[in-house]
XYZ file of C-alpha atoms in Angstrom:
563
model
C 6.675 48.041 23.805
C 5.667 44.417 24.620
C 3.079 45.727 27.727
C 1.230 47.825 24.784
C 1.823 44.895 22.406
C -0.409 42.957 25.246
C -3.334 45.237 24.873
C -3.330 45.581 21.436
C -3.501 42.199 20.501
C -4.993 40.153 24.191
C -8.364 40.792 25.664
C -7.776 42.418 29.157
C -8.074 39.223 30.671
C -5.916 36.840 28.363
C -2.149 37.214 28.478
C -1.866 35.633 25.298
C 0.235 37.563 22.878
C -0.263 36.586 19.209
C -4.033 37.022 18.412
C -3.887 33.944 16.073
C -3.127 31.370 19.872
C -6.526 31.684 20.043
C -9.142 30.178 18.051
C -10.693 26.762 17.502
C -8.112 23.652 17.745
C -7.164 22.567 14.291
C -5.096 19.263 14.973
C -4.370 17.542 12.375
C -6.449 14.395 13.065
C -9.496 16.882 14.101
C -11.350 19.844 15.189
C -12.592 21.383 18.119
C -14.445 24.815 18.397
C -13.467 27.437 20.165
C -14.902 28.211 23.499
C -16.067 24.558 23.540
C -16.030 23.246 27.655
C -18.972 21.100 26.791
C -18.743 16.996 28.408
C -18.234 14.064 26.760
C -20.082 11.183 28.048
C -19.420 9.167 25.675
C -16.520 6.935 24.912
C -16.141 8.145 20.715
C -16.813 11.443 21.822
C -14.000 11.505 24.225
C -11.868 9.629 21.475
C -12.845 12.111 18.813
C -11.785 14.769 21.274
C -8.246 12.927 21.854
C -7.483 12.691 18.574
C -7.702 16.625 18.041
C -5.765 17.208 20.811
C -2.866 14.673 19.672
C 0.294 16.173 19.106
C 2.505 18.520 21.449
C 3.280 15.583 23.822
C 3.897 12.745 21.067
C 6.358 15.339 19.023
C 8.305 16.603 21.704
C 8.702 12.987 23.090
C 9.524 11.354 19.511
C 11.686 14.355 18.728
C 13.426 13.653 21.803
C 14.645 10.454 20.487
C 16.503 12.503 17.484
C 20.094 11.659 16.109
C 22.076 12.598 19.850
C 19.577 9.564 20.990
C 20.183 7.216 18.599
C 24.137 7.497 19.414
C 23.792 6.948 22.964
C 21.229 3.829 22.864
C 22.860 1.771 20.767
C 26.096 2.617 22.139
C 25.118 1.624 25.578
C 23.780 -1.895 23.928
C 27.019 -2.326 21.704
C 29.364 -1.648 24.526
C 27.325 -3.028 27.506
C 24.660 -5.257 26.077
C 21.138 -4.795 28.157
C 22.938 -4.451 31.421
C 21.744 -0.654 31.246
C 18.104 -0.960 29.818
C 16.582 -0.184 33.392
C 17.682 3.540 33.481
C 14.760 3.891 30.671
C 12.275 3.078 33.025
C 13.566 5.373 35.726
C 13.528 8.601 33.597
C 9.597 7.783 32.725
C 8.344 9.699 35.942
C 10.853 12.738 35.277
C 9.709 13.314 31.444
C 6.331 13.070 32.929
C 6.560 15.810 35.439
C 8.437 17.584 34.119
C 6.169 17.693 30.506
C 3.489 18.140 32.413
C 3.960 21.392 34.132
C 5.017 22.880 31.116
C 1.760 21.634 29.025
C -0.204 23.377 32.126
C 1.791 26.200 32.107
C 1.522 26.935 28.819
C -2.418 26.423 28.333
C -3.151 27.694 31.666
C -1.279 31.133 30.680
C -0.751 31.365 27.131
C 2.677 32.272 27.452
C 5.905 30.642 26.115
C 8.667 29.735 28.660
C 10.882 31.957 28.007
C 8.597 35.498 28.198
C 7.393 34.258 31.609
C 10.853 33.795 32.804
C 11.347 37.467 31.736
C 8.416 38.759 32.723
C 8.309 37.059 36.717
C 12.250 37.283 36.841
C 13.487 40.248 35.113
C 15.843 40.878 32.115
C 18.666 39.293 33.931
C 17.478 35.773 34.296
C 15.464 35.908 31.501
C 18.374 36.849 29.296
C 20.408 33.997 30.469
C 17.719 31.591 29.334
C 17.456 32.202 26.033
C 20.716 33.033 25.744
C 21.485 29.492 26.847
C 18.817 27.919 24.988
C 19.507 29.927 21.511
C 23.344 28.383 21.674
C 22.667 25.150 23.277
C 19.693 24.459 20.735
C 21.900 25.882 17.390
C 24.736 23.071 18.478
C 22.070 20.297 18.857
C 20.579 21.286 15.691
C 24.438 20.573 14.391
C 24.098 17.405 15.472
C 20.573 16.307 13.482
C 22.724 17.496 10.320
C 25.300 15.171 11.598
C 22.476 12.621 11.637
C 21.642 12.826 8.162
C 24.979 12.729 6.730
C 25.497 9.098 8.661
C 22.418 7.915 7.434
C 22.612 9.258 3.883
C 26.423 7.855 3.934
C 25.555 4.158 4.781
C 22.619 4.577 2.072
C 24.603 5.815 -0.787
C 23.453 9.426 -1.097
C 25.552 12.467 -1.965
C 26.510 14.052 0.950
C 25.788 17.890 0.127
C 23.155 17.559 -2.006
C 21.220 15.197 0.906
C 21.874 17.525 4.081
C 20.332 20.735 1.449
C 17.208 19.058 0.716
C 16.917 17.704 4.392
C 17.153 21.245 5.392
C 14.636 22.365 2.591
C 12.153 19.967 4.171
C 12.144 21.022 7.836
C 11.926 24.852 7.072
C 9.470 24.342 4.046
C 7.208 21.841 6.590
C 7.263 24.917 9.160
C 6.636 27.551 6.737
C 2.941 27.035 4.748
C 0.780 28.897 6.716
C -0.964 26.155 8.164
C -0.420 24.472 11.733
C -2.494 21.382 10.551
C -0.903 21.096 7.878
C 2.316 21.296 9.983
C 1.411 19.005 12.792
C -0.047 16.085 9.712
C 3.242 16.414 8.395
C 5.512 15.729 11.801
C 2.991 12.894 12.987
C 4.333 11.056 9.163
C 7.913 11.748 10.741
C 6.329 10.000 14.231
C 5.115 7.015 12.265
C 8.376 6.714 10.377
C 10.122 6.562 13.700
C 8.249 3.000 14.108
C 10.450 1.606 11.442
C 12.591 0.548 14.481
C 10.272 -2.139 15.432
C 11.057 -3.877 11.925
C 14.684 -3.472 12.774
C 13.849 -4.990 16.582
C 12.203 -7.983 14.742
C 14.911 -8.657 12.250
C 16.999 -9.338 14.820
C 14.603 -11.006 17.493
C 16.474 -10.158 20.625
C 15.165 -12.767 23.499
C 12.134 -11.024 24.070
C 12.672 -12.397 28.565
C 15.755 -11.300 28.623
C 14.678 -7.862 27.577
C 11.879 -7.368 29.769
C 13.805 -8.905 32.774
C 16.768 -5.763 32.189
C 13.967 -3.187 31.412
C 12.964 -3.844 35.527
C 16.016 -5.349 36.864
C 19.016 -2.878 37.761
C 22.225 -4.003 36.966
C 25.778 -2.770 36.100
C 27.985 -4.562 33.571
C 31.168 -6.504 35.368
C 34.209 -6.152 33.093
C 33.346 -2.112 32.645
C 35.203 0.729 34.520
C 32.719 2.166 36.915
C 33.510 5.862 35.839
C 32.771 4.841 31.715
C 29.334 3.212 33.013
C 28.378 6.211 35.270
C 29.354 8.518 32.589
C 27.280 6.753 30.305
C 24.432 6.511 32.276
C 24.457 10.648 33.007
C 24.499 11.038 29.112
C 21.328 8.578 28.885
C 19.538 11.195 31.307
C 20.961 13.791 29.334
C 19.817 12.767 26.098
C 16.023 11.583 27.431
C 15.258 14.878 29.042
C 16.628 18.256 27.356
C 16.016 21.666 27.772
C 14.727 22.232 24.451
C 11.484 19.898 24.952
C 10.245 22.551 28.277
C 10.927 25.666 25.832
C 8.957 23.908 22.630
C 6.106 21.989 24.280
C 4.794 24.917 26.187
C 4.748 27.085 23.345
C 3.601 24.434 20.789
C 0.199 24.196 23.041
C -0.214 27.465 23.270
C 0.410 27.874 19.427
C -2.538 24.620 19.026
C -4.673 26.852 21.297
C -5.205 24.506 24.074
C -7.029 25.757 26.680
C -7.422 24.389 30.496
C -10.443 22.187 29.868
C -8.375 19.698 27.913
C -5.099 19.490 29.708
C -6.195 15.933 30.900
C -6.877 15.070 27.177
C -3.010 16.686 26.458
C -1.654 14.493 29.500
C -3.289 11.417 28.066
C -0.994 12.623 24.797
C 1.815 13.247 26.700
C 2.046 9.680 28.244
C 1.454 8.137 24.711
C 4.569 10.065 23.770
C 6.371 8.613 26.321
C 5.201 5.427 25.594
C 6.586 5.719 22.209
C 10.178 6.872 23.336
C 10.618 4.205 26.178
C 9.743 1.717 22.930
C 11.955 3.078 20.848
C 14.875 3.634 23.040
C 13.971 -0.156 24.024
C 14.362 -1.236 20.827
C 17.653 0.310 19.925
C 19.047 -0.809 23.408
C 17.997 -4.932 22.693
C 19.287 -4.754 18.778
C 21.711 -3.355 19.510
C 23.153 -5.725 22.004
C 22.034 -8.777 19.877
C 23.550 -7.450 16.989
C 26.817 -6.881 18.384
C 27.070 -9.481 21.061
C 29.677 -12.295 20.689
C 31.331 -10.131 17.421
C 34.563 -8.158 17.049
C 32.616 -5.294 17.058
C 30.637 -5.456 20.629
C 32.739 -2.972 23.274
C 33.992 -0.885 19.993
C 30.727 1.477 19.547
C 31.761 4.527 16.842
C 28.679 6.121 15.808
C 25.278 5.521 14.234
C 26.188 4.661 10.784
C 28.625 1.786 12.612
C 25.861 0.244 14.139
C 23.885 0.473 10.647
C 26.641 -1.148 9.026
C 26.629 -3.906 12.156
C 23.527 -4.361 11.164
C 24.021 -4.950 7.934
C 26.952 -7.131 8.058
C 25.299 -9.728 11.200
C 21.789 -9.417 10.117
C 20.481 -8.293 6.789
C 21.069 -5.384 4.275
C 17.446 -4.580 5.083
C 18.423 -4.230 8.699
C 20.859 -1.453 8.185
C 18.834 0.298 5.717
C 15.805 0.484 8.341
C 17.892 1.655 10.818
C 19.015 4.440 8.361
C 15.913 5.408 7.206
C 15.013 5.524 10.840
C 17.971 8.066 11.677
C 17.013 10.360 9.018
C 13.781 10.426 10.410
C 14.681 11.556 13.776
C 17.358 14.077 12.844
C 14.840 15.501 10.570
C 11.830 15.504 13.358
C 14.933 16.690 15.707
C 15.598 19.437 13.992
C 12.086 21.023 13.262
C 11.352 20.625 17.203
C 14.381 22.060 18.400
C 14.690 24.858 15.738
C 11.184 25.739 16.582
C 11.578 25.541 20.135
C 14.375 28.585 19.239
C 11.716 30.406 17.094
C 9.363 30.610 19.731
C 11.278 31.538 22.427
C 12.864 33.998 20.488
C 9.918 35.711 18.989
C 7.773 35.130 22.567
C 10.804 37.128 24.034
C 11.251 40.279 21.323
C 7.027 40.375 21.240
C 6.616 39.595 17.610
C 3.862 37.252 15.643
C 4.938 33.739 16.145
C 2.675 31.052 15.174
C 2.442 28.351 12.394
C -0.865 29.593 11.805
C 0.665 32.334 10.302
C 2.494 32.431 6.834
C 5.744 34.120 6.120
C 4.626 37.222 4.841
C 2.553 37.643 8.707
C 5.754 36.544 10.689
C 8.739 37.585 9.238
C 10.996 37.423 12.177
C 9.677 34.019 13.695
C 10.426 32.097 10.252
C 13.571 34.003 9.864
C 15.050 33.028 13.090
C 14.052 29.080 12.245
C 15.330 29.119 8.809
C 18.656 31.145 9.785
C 19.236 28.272 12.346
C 18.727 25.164 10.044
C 20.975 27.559 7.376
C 23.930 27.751 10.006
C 23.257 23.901 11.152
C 23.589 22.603 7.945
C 26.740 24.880 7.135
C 28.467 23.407 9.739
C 28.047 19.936 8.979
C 29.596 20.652 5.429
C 32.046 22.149 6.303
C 35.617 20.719 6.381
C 38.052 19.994 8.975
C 34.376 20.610 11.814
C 34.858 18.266 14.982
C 31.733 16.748 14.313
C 32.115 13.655 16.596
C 33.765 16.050 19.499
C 30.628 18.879 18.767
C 28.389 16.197 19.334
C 29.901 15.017 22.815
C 30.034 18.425 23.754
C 26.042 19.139 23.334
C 25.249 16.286 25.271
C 27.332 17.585 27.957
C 26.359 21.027 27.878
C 22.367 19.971 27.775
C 23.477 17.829 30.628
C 25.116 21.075 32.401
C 22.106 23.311 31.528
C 19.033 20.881 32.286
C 18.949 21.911 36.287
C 18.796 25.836 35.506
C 15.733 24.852 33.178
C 13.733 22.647 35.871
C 14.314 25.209 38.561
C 12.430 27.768 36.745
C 10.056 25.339 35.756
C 8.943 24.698 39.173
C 8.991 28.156 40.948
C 6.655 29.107 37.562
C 4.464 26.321 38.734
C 3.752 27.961 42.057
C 3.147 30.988 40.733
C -0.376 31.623 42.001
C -0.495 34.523 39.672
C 0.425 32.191 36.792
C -1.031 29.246 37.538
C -4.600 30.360 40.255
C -6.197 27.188 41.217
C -3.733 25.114 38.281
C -0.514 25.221 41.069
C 2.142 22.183 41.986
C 0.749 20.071 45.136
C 2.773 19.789 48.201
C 3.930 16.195 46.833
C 4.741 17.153 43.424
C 7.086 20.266 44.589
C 8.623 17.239 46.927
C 9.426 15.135 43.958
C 10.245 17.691 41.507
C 12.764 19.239 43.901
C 14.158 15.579 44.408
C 14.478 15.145 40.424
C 16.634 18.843 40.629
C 19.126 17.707 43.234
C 19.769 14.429 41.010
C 20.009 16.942 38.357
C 22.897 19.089 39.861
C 24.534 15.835 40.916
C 24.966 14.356 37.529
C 25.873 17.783 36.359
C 28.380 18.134 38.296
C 29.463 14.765 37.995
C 29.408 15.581 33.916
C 31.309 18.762 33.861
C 34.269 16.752 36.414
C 34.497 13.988 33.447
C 34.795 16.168 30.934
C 37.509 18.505 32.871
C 39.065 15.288 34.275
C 39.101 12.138 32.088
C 40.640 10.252 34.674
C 38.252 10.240 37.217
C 37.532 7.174 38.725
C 34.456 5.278 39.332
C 34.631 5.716 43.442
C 34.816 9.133 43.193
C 32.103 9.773 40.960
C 30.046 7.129 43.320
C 31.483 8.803 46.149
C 30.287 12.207 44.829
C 26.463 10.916 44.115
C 26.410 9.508 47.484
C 27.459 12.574 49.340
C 25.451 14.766 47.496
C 22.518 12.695 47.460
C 22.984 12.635 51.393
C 23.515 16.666 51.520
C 20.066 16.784 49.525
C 17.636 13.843 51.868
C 19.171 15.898 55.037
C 18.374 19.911 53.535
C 15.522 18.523 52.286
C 13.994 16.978 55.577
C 14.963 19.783 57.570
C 12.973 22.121 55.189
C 9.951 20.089 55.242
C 9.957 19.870 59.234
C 10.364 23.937 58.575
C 7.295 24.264 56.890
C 5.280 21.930 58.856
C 6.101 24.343 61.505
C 5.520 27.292 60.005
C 1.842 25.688 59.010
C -0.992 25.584 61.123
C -1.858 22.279 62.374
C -5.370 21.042 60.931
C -5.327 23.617 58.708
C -6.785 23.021 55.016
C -4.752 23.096 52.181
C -5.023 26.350 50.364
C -7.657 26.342 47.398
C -5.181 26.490 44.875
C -3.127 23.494 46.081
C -6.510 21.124 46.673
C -7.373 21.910 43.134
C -4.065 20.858 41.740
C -4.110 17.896 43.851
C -7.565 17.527 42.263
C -6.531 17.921 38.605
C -3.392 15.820 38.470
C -3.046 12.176 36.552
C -6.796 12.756 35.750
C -8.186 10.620 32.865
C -10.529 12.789 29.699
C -13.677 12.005 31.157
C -12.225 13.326 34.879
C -11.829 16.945 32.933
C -12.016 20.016 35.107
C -15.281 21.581 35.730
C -17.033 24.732 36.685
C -14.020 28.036 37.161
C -10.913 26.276 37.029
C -11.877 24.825 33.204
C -11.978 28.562 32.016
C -9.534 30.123 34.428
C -6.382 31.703 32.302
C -3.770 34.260 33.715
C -4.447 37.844 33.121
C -2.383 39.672 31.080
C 1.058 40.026 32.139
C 1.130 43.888 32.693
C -1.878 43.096 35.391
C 0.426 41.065 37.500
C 2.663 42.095 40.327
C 6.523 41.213 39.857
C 6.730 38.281 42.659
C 8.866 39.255 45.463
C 12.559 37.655 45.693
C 13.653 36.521 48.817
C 17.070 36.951 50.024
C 16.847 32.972 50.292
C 15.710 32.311 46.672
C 17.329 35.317 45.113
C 21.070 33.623 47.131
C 19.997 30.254 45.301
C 19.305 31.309 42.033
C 22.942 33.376 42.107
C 24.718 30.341 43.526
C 23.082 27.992 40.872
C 23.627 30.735 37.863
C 27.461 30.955 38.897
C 28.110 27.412 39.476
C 26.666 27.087 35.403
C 28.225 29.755 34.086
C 31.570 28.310 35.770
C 30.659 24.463 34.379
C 29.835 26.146 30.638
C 32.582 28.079 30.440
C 35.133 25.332 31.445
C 33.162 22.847 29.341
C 33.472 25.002 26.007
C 37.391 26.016 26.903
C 37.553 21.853 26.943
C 35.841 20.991 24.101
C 38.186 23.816 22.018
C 41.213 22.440 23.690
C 40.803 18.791 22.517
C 39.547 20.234 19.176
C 42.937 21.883 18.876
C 45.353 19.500 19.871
């Protein structure tokens, strides 16, 4: 059904499946016509051409920073001051490459994450990917409702009555027909994420002592060694989620990017992150300020304790900003997340799925969004709910799942069938690889906290350090395979010089002549890639070690809820 969905609704040569991804770019802060590859020489056109493209990298980053965020920042500055501010820093180069493949993927091929999983893998991986992101993204959602009631709670607001209308908001913002419209309305939920530089100035942290722990590593002194580590893995966990590969690939597509302004949508992507490191910056210095020197410093509870910190050692206005600021995010959080569900969803079953659409034209897309913010915010009101335990639990399980996601991710980005000349380099396949072995580590290391509380800091040390030896010495030994295996002198294959070519480029370095037009056929034109005995033993190894970590994870998490 989907392969004659494909050439019903795709030119023979586009894979795209919704007719309405293509078109001319309506961002909300401009226009640009379809079919346009013309240059911009100058410097306002170039801006004017930035602005229209503004938006899938700054939404997906600030929705990033959503309620789960806000919990784990300020509790690392409440409990351990700034001593932890450098691991910000550190996770900039894995959002980045990790964003960025999926922002080429998806305007490169036009095809959400999740059908191209199905589609190169089969039914059996694919089915474990949405099947992990549909539950891990419903439970997250959870939490953005759990957002709202903290920061409706310190403000004064009825409970029920607060968490309806917040949920009225993010499906009514989705569901008008209009992805301009859409996109205008989440980039007022971007600017009201600034109110945390108010809150930053309130309490003027010492602006040197910040920047000194933003580049100098350190480790608190008078903290076990297994609550720091454990503390830094949920940091990682909460900066880069599964969700954000899953929504920002099929959030370009839906804005009907095409290849000759991915630099333009990297050039977003990094003022996205820029936003996110600030943020999470912010909340890490007030934090610490706030608290330090108080009963309350070392004693972190949740968000609406550090509002009411803030309100007690600093201002009323302090605490209310950092409400407001909450109810921002969970509400931002929640329309990313549940739409990152929609897509995949509808990208998988081959129905209409775009905000260009209204509800009338995509029945089963805004269905599937609303049903999810319906059961979220059910949830949240109803008694007797772990909500504190629920939330530790998605932060684990995102932690658990996060590997699975990036190993896709990168065997779809040397996909010459995907991708043509728009493959990984050599170097970037070198460091994303890295980033997935640090992955599995802190997974692992995760899943043993949660299944053993009493683990101590040397062994979760000793585990990183093994592991991260395993990894340099299979790693080496594959590279000295390959250099083998490749003739010496030899050029690089077309595909990887162009990458190599295209990547980090600035809007006026955009790509020229084939490679700004070139698209992936249609997916019924491609031949299933071959799987290896090697891969296809990896995949299985990696599939069963998750399955094994989930299972024990959720058995855990229902154990403590019970007892």
């Amino acid at each position: 059904m989907t392969a004659v969905l494909d050439q019903v609704v795709a030119p023979e040569r586009d894979a795209v499946l919704d007719p309405e991804h293509v078109g001319e770019i309506r961002g909300a802060l401009g226009t640009i016509a379809h079919g346009d590859v013309g240059a911009r020489p100058r410097l306002s056109a170039k801006l004017k051409t930035l602005l229209a493209i503004v938006g899938p990298g700054l939404i997906v980053m600030v929705g990033d920073n959503d309620a789960g965020a806000f919990g784990t920042y300020t509790q690392a500055g409440q409990n351990f001051g700034l001593h932890l501010m450098w691991t910000l820093l550190l996770l900039v180069p894995v959002l980045y490459v990790n964003q960025e493949m999926v922002l080429r993927l998806g305007a490169v091929s036009g095809v959400g994450h999740a059908r191209l999983i199905l589609e190169r893998f089969g039914k059996f991986w694919g089915a474990f990917s949405v099947i992990d992101l549909f539950v891990l993204n419903a439970l997250t959602i959870v939490t953005e409702f759990i957002g709202v009631t903290l920061a409706v709670g310190y403000l004064g607001l009825p409970k029920v009555p607060s968490v309806v209308l917040a949920g009225v908001v993010v499906v009514g913002a989705a569901s008008t027909g209009s992805f301009r419209r859409f996109e205008r309305i989440c980039l007022l939920l971007v600017a009201g994420s600034l109110t945390l530089i108010p809150v930053y100035l309130l309490v003027h942290p010492p602006l040197g002592e910040v920047a000194r722990s933003m580049v100098v590593p350190g480790l608190p002194q008078h903290a076990s060694l297994s609550t720091v580590m454990l503390l830094v893995i949920a940091i990682v966990g909460t900066t880069v989620a599964p969700w954000q590969l899953f929504f920002q690939q099929s959030y370009v597509i839906d804005k009907r990017i095409t290849p000759r302004f991915i630099n333009y949508e990297r050039v977003d992507l990094w003022i996205g992150i820029g936003v996110v490191v600030v943020g999470a910056a912010a909340m890490f210095a007030f934090s610490a300020a706030t608290f330090g020197g108080t009963p309350g410093f070392g004693h972190f509870t949740n968000a609406a304790g550090v509002a009411r910190g803030l309100g007690t050692y600093v201002s009323r206005m302090a605490g209310d900003l950092f409400a407001i600021a909450l109810l921002d995010a969970s509400i931002i959080g929640a329309a990313a997340v549940g739409l990152a569900t929609a897509y995949a969803g509808a990208d998988v079953l081959g129905v209409h799925h775009s905000l260009h659409r209204p509800v009338g034209r995509a029945k089963g897309f805004y269905a599937c969004y609303a049903g999810l913010m319906a059961l979220a915010a059910t949830l949240v009101l109803v008694p007797g709910v772990p909500l504190g335990l629920l939330t530790e639990g998605v932060q684990t399980l995102a932690g658990v799942l996060l590997p699975s996601a990036t190993v896709f991710l990168l065997l779809l980005c040397n996909d010459r069938q995907v991708l043509g000349p728009w493959v990984n380099s050599r170097r970037l396949n070198v460091f994303t690889s890295a980033v997935i072995w640090v992955l599995v580590l802190l997974s692992i290391v995760l899943t043993a906290s949660v299944l053993f509380p009493h683990i101590t800091g040397t062994q979760i040390v000793g585990t990183l350090a093994g592991g991260s030896l395993l990894g340099a010495v299979v790693g080496l030994a594959v590279l000295a395979s390959g250099r083998r295996r490749r003739p010496r002198g030899g050029p690089r294959t077309q595909g990887a010089a162009a990458a190599g070519a295209g990547e980090g480029g600035l809007p006026g370095g955009a790509p020229e002549g084939p490679k700004a037009t070139w698209r992936m056929p249609a997916l019924h034109l491609l031949a299933r890639p071959a799987m290896s005995i090697p891969r296809k033993a990896g995949l299985v190894v990696l599939r069963t070690y998750l399955l094994v970590a989930f299972a024990l994870v959720v058995v855990k998490v229902v154990e403590v809820a019970v007892h």
